[in-house]
PDB file of C-alpha atoms and ligand atoms in Angstrom:
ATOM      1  CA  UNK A   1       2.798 348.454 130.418  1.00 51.00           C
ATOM      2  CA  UNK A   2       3.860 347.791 133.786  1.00 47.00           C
ATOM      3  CA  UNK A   3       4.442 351.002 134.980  1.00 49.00           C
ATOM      4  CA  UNK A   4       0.845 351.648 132.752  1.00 53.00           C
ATOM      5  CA  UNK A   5      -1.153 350.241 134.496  1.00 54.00           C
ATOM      6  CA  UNK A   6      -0.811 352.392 137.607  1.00 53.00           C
ATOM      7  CA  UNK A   7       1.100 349.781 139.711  1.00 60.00           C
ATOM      8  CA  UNK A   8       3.282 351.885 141.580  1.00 58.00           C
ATOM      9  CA  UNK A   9       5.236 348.847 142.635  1.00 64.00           C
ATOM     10  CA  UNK A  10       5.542 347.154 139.451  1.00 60.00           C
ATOM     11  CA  UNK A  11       9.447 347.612 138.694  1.00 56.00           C
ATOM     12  CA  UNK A  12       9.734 345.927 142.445  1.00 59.00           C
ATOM     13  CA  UNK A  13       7.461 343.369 142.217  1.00 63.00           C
ATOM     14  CA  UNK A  14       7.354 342.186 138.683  1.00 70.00           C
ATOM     15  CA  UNK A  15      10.820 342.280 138.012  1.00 68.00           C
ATOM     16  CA  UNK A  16      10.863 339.631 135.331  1.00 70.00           C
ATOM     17  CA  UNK A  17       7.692 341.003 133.350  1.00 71.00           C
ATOM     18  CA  UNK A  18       9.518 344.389 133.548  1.00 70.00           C
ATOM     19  CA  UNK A  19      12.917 342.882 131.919  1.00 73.00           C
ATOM     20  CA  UNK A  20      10.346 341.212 129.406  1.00 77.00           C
ATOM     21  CA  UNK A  21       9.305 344.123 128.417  1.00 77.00           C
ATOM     22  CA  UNK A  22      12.200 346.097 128.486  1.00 76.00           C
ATOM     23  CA  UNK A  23      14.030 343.215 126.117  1.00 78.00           C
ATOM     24  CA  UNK A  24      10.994 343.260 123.985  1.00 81.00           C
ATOM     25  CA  UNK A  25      11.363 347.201 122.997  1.00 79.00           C
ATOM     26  CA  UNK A  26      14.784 346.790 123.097  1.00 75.00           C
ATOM     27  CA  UNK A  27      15.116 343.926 120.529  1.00 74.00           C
ATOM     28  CA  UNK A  28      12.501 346.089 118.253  1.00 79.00           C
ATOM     29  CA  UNK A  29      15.123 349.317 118.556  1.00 77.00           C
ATOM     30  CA  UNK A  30      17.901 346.368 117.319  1.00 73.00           C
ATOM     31  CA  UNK A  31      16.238 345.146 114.439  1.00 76.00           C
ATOM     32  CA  UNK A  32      14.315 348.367 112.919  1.00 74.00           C
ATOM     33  CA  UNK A  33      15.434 348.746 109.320  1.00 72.00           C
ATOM     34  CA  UNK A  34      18.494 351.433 109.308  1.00 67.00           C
ATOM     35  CA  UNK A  35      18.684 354.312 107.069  1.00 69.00           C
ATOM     36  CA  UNK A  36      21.146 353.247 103.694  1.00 64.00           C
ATOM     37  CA  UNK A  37      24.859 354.351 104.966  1.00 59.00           C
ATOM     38  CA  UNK A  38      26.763 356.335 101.984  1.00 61.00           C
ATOM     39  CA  UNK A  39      28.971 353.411 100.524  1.00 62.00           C
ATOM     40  CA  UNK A  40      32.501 355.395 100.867  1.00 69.00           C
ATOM     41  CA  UNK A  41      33.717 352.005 102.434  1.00 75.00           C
ATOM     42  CA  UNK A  42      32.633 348.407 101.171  1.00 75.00           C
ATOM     43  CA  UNK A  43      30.555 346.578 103.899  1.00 79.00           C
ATOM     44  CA  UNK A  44      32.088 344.453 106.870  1.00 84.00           C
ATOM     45  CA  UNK A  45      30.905 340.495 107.085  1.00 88.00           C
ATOM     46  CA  UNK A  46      29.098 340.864 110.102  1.00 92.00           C
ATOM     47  CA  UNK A  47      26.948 338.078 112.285  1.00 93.00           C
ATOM     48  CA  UNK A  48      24.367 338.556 109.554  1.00 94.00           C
ATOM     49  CA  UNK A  49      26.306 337.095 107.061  1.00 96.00           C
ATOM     50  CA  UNK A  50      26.385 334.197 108.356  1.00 97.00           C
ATOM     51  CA  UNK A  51      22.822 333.222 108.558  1.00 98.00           C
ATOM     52  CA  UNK A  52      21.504 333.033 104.730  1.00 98.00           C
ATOM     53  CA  UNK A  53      23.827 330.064 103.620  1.00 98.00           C
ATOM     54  CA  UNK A  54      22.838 327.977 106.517  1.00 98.00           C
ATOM     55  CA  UNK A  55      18.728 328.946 106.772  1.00 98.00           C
ATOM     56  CA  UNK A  56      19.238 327.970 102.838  1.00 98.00           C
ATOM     57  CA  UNK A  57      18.885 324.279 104.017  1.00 98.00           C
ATOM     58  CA  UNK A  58      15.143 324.869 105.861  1.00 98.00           C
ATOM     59  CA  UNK A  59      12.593 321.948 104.710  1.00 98.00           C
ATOM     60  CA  UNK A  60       9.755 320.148 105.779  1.00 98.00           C
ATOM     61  CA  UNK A  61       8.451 320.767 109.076  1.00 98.00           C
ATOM     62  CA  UNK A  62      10.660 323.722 110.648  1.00 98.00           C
ATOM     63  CA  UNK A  63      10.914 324.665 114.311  1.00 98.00           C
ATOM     64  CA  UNK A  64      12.226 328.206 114.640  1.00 98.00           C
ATOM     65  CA  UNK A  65      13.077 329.043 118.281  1.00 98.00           C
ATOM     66  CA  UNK A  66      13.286 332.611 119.409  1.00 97.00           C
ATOM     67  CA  UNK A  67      12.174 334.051 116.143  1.00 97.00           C
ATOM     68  CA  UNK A  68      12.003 337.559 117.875  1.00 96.00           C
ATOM     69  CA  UNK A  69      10.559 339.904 114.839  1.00 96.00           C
ATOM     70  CA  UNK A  70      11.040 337.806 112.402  1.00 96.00           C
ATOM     71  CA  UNK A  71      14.536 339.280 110.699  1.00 95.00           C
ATOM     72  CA  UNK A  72      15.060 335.730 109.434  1.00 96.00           C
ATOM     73  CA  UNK A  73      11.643 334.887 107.648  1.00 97.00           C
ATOM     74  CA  UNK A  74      12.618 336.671 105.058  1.00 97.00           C
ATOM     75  CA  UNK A  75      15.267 333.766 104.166  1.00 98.00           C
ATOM     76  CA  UNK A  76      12.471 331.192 104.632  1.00 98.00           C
ATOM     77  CA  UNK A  77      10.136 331.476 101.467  1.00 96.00           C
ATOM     78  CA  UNK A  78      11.534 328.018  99.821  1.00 97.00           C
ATOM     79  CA  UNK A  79       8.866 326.020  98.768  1.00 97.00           C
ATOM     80  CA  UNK A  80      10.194 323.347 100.548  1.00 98.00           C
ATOM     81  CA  UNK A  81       9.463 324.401 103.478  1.00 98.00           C
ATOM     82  CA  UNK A  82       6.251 323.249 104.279  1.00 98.00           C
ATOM     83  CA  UNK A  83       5.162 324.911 107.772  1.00 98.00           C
ATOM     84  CA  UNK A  84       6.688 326.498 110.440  1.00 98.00           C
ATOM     85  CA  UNK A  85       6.486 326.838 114.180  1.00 98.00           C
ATOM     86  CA  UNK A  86       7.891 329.863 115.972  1.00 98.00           C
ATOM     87  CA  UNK A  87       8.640 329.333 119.903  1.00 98.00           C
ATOM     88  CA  UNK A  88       9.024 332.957 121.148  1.00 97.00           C
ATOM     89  CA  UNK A  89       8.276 334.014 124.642  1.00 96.00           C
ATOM     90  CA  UNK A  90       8.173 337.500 124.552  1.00 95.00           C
ATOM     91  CA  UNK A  91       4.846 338.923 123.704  1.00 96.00           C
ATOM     92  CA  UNK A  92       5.849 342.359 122.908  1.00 95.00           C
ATOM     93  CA  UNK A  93       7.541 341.124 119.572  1.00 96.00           C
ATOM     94  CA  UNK A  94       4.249 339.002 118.599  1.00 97.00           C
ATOM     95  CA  UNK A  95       2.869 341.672 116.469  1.00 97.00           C
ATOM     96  CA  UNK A  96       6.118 342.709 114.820  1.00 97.00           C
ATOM     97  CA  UNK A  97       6.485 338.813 114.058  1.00 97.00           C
ATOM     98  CA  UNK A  98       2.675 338.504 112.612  1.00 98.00           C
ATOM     99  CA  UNK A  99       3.391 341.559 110.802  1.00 97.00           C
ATOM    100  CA  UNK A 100       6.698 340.237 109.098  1.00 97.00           C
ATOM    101  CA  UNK A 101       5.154 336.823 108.324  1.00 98.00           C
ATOM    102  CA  UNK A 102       2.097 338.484 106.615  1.00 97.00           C
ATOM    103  CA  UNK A 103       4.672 341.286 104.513  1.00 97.00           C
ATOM    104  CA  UNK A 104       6.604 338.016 103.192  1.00 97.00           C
ATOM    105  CA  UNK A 105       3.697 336.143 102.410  1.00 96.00           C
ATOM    106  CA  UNK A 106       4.107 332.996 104.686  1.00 97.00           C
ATOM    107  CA  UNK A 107       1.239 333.740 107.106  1.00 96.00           C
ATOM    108  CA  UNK A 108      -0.474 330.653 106.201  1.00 96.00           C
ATOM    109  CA  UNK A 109       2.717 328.797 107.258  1.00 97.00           C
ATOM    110  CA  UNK A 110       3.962 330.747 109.856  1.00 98.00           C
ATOM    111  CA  UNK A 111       2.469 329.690 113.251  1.00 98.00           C
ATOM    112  CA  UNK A 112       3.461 331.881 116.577  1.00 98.00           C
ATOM    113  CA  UNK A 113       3.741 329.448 119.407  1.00 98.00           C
ATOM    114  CA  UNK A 114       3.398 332.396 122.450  1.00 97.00           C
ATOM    115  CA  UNK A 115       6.202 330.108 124.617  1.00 97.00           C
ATOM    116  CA  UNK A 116       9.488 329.124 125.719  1.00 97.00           C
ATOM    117  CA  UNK A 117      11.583 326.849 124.249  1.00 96.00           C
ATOM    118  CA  UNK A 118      11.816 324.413 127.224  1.00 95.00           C
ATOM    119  CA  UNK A 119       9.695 321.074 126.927  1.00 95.00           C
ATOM    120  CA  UNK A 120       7.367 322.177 129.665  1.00 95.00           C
ATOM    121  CA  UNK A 121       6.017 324.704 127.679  1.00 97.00           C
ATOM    122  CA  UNK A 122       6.660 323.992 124.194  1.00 97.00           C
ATOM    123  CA  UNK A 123       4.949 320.388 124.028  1.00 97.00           C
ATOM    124  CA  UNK A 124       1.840 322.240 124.912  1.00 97.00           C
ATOM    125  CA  UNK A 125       1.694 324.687 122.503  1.00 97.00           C
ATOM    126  CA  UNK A 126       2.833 322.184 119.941  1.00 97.00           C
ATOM    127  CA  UNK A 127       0.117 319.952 121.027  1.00 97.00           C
ATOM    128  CA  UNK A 128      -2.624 322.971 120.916  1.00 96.00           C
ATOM    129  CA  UNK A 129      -1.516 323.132 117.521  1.00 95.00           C
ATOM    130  CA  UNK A 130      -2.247 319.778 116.961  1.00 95.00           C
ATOM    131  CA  UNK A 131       0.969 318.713 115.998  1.00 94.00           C
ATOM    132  CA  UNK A 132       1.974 316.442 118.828  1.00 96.00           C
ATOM    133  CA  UNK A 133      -0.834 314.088 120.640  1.00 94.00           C
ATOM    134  CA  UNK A 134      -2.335 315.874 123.202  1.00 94.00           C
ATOM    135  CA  UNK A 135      -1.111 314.974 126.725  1.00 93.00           C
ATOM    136  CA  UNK A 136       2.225 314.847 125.793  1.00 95.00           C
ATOM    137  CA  UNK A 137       4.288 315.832 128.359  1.00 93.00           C
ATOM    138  CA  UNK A 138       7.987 314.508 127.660  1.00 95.00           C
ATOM    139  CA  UNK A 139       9.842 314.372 124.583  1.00 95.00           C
ATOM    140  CA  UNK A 140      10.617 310.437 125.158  1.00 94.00           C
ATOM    141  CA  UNK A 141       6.670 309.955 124.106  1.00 95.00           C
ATOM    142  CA  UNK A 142       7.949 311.470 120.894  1.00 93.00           C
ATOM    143  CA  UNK A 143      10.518 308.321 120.307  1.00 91.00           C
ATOM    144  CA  UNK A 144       9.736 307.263 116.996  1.00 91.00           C
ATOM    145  CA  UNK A 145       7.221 310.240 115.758  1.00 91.00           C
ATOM    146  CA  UNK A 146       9.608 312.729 115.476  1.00 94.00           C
ATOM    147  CA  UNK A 147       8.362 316.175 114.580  1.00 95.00           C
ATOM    148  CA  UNK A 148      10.655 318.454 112.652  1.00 98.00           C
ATOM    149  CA  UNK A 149      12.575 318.518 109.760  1.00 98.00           C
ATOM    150  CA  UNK A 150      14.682 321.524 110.562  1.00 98.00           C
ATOM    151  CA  UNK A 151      15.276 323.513 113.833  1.00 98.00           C
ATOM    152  CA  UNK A 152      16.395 326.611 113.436  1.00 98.00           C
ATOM    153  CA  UNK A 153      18.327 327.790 116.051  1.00 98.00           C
ATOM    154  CA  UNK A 154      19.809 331.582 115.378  1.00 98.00           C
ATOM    155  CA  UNK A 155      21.045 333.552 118.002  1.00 96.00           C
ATOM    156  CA  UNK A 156      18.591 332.357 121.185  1.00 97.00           C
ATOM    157  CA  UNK A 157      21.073 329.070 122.459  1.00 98.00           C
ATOM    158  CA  UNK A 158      22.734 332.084 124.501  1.00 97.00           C
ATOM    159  CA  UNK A 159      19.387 332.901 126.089  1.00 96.00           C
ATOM    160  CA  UNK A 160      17.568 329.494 127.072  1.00 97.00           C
ATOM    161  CA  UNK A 161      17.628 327.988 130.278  1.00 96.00           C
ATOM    162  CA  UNK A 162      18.990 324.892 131.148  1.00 96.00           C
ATOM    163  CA  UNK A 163      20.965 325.106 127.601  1.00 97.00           C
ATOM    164  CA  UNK A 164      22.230 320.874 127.826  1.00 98.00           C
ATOM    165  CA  UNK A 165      18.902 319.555 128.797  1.00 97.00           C
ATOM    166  CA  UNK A 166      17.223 321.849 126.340  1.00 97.00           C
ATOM    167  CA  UNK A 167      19.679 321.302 123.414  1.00 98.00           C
ATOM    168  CA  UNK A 168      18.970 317.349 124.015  1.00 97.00           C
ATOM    169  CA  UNK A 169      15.281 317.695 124.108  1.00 97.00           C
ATOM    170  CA  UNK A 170      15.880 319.774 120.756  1.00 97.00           C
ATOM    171  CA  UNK A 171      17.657 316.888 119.194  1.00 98.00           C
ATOM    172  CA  UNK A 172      14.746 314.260 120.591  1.00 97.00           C
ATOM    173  CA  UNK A 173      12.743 316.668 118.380  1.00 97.00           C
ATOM    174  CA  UNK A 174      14.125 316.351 115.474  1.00 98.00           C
ATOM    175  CA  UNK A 175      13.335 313.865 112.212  1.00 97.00           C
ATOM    176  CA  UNK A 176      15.675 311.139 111.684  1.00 97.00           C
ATOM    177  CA  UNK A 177      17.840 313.107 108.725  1.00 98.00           C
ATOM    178  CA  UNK A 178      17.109 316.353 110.077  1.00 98.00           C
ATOM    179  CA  UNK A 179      18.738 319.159 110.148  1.00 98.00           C
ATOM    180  CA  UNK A 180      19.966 321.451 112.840  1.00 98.00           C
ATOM    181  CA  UNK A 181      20.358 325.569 111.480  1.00 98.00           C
ATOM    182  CA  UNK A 182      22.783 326.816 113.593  1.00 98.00           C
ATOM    183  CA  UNK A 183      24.163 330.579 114.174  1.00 98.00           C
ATOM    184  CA  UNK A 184      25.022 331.189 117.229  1.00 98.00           C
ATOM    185  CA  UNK A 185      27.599 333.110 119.638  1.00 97.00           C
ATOM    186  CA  UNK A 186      29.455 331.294 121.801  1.00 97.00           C
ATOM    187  CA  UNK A 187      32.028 331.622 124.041  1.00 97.00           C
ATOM    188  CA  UNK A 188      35.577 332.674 122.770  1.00 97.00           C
ATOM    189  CA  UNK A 189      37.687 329.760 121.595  1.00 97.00           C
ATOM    190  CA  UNK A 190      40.519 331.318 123.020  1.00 96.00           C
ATOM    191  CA  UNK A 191      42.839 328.608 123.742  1.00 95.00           C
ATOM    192  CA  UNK A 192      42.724 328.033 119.739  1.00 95.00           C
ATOM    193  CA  UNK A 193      44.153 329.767 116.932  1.00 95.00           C
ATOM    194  CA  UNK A 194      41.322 331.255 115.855  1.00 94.00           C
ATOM    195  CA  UNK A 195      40.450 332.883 119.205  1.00 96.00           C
ATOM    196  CA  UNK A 196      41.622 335.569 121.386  1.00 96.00           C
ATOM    197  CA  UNK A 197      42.405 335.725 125.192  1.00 97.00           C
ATOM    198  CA  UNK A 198      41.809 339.604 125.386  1.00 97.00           C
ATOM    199  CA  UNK A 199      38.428 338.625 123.479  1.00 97.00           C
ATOM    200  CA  UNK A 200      37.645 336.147 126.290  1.00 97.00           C
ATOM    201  CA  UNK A 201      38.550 338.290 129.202  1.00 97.00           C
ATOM    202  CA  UNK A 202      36.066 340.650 127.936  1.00 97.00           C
ATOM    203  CA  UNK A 203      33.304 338.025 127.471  1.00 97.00           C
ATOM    204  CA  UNK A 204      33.826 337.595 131.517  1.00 97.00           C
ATOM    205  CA  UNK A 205      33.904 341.029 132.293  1.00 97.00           C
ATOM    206  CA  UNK A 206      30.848 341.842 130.294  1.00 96.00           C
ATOM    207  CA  UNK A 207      29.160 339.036 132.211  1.00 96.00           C
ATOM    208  CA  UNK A 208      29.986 340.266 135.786  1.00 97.00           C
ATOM    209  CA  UNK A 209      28.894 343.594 134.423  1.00 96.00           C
ATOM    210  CA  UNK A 210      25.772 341.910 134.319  1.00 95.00           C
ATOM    211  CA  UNK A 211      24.908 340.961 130.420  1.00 94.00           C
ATOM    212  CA  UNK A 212      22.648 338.403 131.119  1.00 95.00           C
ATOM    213  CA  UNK A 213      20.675 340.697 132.907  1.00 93.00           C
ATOM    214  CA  UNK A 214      20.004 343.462 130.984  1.00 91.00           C
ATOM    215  CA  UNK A 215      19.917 341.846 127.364  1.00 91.00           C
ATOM    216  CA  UNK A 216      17.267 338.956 128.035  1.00 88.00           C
ATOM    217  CA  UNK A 217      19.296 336.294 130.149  1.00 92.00           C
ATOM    218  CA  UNK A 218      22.103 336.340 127.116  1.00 95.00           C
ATOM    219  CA  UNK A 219      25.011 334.326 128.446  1.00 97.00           C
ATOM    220  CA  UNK A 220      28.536 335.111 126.564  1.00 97.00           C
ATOM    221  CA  UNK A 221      30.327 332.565 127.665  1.00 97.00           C
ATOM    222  CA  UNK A 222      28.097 328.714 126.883  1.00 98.00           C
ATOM    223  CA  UNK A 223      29.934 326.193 124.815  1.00 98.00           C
ATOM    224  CA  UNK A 224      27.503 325.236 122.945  1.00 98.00           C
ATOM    225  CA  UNK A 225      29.425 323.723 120.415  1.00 98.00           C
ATOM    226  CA  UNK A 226      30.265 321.233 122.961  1.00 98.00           C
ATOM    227  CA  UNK A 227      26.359 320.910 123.852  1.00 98.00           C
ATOM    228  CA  UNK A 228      24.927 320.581 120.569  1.00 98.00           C
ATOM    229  CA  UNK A 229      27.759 317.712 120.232  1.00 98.00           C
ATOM    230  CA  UNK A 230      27.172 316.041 123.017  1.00 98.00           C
ATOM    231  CA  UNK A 231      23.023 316.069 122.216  1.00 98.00           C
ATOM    232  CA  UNK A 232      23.911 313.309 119.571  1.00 98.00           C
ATOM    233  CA  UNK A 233      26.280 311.054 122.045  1.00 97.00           C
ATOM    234  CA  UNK A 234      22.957 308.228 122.963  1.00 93.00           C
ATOM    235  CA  UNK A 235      22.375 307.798 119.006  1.00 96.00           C
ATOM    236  CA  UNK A 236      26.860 307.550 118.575  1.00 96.00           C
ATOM    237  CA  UNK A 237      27.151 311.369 117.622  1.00 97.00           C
ATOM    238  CA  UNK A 238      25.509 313.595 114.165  1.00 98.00           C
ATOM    239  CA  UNK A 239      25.785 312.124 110.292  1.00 98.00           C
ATOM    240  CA  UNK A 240      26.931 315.072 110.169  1.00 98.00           C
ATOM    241  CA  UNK A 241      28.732 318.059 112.269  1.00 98.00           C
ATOM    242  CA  UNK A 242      29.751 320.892 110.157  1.00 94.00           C
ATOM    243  CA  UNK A 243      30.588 324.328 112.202  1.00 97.00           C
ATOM    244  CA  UNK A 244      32.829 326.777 111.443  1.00 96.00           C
ATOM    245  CA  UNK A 245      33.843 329.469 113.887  1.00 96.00           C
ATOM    246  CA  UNK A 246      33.799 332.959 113.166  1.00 96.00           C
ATOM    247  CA  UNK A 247      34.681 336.874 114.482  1.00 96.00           C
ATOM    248  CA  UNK A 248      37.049 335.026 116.795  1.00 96.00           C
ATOM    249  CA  UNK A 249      38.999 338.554 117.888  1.00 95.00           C
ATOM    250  CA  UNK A 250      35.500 339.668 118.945  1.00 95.00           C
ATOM    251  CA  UNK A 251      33.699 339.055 122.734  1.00 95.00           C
ATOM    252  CA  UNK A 252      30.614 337.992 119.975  1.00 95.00           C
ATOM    253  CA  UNK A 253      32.290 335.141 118.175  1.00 96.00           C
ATOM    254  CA  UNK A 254      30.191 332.746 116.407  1.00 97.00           C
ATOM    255  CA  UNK A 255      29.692 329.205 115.123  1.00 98.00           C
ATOM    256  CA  UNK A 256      26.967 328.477 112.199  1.00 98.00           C
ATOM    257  CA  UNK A 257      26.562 325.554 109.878  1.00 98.00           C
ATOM    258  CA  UNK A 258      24.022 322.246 109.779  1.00 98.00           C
ATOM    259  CA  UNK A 259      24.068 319.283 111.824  1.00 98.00           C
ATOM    260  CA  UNK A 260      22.224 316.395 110.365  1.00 98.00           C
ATOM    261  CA  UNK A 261      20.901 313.810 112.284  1.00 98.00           C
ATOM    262  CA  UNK A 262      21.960 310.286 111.438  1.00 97.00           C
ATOM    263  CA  UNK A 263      19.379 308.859 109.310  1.00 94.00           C
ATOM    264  CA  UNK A 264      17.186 305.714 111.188  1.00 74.00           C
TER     265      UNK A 264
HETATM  266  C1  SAM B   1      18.827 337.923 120.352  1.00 56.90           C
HETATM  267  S1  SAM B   1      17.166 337.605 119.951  1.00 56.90           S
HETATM  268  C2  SAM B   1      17.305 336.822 118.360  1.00 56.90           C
HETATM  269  C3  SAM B   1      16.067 336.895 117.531  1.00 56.90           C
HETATM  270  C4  SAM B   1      16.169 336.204 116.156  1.00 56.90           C
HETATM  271  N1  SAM B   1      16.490 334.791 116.291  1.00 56.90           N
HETATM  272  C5  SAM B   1      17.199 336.895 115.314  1.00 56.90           C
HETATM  273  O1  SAM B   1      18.301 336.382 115.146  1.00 56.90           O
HETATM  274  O2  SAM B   1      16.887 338.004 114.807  1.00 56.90           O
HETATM  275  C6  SAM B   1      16.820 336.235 121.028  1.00 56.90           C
HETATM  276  C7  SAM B   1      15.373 335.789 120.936  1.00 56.90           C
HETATM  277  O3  SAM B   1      15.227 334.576 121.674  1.00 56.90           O
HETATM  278  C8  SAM B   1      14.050 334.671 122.456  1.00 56.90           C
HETATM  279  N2  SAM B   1      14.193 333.763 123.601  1.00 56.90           N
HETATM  280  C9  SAM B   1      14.805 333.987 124.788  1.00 56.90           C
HETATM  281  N3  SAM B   1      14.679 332.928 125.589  1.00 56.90           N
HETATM  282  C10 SAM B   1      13.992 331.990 124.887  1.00 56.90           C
HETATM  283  C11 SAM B   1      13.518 330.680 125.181  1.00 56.90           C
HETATM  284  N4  SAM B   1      13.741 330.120 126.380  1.00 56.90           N
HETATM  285  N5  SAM B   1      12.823 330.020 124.233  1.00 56.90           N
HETATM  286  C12 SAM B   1      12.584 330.592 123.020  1.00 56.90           C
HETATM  287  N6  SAM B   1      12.995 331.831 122.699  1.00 56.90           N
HETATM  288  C13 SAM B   1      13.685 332.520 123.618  1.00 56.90           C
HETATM  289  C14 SAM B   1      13.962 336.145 122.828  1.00 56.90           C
HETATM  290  O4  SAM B   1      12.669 336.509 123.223  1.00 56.90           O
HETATM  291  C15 SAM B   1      14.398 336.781 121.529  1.00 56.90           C
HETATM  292  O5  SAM B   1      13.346 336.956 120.636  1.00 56.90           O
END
């Protein structure tokens, strides 16, 4: 669109709408439905796997950050889920998202919130929604009226700024009880058993190649194990902190599992 639009010095000048873009076709490309591969060999588990078990646990109010084009809504038709709210920032995957959420039958639940994750922005949106007072502009004001049920977080922790600060402003978010859906790659846990150095090495080199950069401000290397932890430390930690690491040889290895918030 940039380039579109006849702006000759678009690419110079609107650097970050041009990445926006750019991610936004890119992500499409990712998550286009492949042609059936001739089952010679049975499947790998891949990062896929991991998501159905823990999106399983979706109820009540669900916030579901960085949907992208909806790959995940199709794991979100429990009745027991009651409405969700989709925080994603790039426009380009809007009418992929609208489309999915209409083909699995949850467009009068799904909601598009066209925004980042980050308080600034999200409060907002949620409050144009009328699902927060208007004029809410801090997640302390939501001590006590808690919002969500669920918060799905899948593969976007990697990508949002300020990961702590947002992580904890996540958790303010959340019902007391609620649930945390977590899938997410995360920096190699190398200096464990279930990690790998050579793994971790590459994680660094792929980020001085400059990762973040081209896929969407992606960070390899956040510890966000250690982040979602810590999110719980003012209330004396989670009821509940169940994550189990996965594809540890691999520069994409992965946590996933539910936190619950201790109950009030
Ligand atoms: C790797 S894609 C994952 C999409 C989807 N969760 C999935 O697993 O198929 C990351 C998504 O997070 C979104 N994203 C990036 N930064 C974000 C932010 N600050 N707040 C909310 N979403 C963000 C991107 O636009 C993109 O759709």
């Amino acid at each position: 669109m940039v380039f579109k639009r006849g702006q000759i010095l678009g690419p110079l000048l609107q650097t970050g709408k041009l990445r926006d873009e750019a991610f936004g076709r890119f992500w499409i490309e990712c998550t286009a439905p492949q042609p059936e591969a001739e089952a010679a060999t049975p499947p790998q588990k891949t990062s896929a796997d991991l998501i159905p078990p823990v999106l399983a646990h979706a109820s009540g109010t669900v916030l579901d950050i960085g949907p992208g084009t909806g790959t995940q809504m199709p794991l979100l038709r429990s009745p027991a889920i009651k409405a969700i709210f989709g925080a994603e920032p790039c426009l380009g995957l809007h009418a992929d998202l609208r489309a999915c959420a209409e083909k699995e039958g949850l467009s009068d639940k799904y909601n598009i919130l066209p925004c980042s994750v980050v308080a600034s922005e999200l409060l907002p949106a949620l409050a144009k929604e009328g699902v927060i007072p208007a004029g809410t502009d801090s997640v302390d004001q939501l001590a006590g009226k808690e919002v969500f049920d669920s918060i799905i977080c899948v593969r976007v922790l990697c990508s949002v700024p300020n990961p702590e600060k947002t992580i904890r402003e996540l958790y303010s978010m959340l019902k007391p009880g609620g649930k945390m859906l977590v899938t997410e790659h995360v920096v190699n846990p190398w200096r464990t058993t279930k990690g790998s150095i050579l793994a971790r090495f590459m994680q660094g080199l792929y980020q001085l190649l400059g990762w973040s950069w081209f896929v969407g401000d992606c960070c390899l290397t956040r510890d966000t194990e250690s982040m979602l932890k810590k999110a719980a430390d003012a209330d004396g930690g989670w009821e509940i902190f169940n994550l189990e690491s996965s594809f540890g040889r691999s520069p994409l290895s992965y946590i996933s599992g539910v936190l619950i918030k201790k109950s009030a």
